[in-house]
PDB file of C-alpha atoms in Angstrom:
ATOM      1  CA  UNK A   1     176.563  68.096 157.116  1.00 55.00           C
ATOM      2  CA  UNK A   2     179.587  66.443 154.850  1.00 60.00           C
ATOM      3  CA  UNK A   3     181.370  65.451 157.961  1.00 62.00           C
ATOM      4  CA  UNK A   4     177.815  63.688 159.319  1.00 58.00           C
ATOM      5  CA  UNK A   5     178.059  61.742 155.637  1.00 58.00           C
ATOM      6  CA  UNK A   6     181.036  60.270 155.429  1.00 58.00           C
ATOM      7  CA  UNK A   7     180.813  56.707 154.370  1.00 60.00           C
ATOM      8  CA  UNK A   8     183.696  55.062 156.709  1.00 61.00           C
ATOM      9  CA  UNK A   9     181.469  56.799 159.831  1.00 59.00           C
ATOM     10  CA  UNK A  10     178.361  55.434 161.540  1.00 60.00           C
ATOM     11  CA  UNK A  11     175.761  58.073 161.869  1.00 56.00           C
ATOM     12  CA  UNK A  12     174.041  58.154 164.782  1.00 62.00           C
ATOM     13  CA  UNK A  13     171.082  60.500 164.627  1.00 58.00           C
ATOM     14  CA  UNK A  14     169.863  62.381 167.216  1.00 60.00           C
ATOM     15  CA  UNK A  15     167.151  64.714 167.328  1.00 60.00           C
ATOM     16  CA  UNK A  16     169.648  67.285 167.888  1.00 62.00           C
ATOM     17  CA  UNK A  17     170.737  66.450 164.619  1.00 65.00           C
ATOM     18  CA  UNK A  18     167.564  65.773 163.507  1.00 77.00           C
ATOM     19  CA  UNK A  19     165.664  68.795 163.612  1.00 82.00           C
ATOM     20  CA  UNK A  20     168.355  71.288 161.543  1.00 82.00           C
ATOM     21  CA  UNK A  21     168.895  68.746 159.135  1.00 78.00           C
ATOM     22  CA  UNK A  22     165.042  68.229 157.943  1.00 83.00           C
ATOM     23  CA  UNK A  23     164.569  72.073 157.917  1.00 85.00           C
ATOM     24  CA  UNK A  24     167.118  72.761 155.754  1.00 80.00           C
ATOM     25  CA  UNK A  25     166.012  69.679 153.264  1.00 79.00           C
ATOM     26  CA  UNK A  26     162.861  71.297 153.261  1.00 79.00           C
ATOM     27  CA  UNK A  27     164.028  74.945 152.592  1.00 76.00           C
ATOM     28  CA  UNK A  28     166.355  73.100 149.623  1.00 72.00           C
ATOM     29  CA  UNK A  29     162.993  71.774 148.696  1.00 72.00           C
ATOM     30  CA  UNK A  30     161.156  74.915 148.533  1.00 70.00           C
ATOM     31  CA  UNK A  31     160.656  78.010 146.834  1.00 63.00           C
ATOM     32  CA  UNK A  32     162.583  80.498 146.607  1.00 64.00           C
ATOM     33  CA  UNK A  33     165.233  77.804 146.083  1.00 64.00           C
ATOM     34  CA  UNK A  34     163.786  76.993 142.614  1.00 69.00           C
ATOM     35  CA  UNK A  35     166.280  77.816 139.866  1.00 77.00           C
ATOM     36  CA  UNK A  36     165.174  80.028 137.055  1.00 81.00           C
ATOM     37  CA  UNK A  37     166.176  80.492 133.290  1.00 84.00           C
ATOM     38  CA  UNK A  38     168.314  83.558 132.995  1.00 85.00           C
ATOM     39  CA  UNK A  39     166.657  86.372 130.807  1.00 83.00           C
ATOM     40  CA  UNK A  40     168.855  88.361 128.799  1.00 84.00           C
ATOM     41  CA  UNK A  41     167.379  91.733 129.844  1.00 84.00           C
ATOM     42  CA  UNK A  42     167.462  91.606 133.829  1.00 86.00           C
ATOM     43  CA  UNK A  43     171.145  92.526 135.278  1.00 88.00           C
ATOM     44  CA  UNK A  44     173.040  89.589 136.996  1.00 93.00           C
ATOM     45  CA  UNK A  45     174.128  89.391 140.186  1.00 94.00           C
ATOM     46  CA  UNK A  46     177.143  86.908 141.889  1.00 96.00           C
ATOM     47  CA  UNK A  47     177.261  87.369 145.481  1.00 96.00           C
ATOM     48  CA  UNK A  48     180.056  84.522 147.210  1.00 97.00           C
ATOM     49  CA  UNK A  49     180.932  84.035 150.770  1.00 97.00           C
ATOM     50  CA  UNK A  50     183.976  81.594 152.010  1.00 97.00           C
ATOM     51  CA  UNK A  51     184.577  79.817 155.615  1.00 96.00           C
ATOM     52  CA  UNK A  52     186.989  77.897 157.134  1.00 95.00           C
ATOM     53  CA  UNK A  53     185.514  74.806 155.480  1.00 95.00           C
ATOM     54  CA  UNK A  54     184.802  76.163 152.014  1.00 97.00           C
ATOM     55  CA  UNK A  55     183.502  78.059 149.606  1.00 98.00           C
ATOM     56  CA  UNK A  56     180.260  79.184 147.835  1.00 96.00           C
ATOM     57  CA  UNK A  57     178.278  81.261 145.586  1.00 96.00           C
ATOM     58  CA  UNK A  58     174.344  82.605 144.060  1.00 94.00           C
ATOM     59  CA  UNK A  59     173.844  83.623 140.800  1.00 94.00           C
ATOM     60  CA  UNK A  60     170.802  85.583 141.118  1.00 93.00           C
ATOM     61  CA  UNK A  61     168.579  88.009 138.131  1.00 91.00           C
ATOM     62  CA  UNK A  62     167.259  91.208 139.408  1.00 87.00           C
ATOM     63  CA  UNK A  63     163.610  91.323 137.530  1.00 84.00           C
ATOM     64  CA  UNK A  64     160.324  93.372 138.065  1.00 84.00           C
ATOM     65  CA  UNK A  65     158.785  90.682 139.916  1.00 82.00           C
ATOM     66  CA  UNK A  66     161.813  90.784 142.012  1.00 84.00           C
ATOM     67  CA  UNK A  67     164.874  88.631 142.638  1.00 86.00           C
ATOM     68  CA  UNK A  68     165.726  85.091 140.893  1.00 89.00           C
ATOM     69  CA  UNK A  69     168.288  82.782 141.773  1.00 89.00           C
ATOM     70  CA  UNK A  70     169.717  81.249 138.536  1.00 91.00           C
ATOM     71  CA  UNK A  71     171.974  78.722 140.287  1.00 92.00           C
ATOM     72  CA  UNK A  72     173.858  77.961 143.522  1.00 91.00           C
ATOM     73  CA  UNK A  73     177.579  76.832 143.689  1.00 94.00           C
ATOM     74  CA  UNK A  74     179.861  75.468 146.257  1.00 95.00           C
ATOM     75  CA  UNK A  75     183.250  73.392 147.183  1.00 96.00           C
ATOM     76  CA  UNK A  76     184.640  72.068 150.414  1.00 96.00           C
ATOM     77  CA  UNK A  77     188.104  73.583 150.862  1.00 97.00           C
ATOM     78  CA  UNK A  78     190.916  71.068 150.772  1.00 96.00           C
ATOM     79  CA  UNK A  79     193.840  70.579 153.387  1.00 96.00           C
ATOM     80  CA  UNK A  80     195.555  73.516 151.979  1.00 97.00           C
ATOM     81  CA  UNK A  81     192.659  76.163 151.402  1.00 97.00           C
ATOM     82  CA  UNK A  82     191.727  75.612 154.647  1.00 96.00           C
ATOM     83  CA  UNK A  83     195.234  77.339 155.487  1.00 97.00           C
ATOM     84  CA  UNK A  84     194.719  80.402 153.327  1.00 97.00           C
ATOM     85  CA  UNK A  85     194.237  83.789 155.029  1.00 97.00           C
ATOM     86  CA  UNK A  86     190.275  85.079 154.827  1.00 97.00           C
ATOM     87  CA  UNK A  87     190.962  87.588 152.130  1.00 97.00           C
ATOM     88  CA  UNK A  88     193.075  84.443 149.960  1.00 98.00           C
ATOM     89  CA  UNK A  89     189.949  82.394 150.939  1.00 98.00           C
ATOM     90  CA  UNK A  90     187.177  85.086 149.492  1.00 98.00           C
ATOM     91  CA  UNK A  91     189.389  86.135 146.419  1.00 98.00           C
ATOM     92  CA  UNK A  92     189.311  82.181 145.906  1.00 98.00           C
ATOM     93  CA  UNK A  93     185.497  82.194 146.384  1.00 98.00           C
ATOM     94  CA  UNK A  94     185.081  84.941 144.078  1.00 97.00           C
ATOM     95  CA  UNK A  95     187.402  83.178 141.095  1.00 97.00           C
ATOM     96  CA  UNK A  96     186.282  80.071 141.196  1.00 98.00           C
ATOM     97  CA  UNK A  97     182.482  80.790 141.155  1.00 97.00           C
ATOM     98  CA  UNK A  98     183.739  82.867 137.936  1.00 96.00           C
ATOM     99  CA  UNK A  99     185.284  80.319 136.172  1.00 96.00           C
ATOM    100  CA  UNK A 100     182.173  77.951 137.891  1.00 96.00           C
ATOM    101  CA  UNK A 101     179.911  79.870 136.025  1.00 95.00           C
ATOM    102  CA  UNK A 102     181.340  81.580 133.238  1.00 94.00           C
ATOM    103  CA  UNK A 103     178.315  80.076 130.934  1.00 92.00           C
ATOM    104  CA  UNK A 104     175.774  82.057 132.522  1.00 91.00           C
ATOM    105  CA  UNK A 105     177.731  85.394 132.776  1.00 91.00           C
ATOM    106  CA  UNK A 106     180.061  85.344 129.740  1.00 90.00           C
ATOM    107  CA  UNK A 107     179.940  88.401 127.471  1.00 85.00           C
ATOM    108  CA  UNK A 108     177.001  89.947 130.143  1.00 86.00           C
ATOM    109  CA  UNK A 109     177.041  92.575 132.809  1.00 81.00           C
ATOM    110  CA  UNK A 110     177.626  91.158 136.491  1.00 82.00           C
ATOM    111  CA  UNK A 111     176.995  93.093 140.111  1.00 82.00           C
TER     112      UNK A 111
END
């Protein structure tokens, strides 16, 4: 979807193109995606996940009512990422979101 948006390219929509690109602006749109406060008695939890194109991660609160996300994180890889090995890539995935979010998890248990 960043390629499809760069300003110095026409888009041409299709309904190829179409079709994936309004369901996920309505998923983005809809609950669960809804961010939540983080309450200091629920444990945290940071999952991450990196690609050949870049990197991302979910802050999420396990509650009673079940699980939160708090927020959502993510970077396109630059020329040189992109050339790290998988296991550089997801040990980059899982620092970054760290320092991304130390706010939310400094001084508190993560999972």
């Amino acid at each position: 979807i960043i390629s499809l948006h760069k300003e110095e390219r026409h888009l041409e929509r299709l309904d190829t193109t179409n079709a994936p690109y309004n369901e996920l602006k309505r998923r983005l749109t809809t609950s669960p995606v809804f961010l939540n406060f983080p309450d200091d008695k629920s444990p945290l939890v940071l999952s991450t996940d990196a690609s050949g194109y870049g990197m991302g991660g979910v802050l999420r609160q396990t509650t009673p009512e079940g699980s939160k996300v708090i927020k959502y994180v993510s970077k396109k890889f630059n020329a040189a990422q992109k050339k790290y090995s998988t296991t550089e890539r997801e040990c980059l995935a899982l620092v970054w979101c760290i320092c991304k979010l130390k706010e939310y998890i400094w001084r508190r248990p993560i999972q």
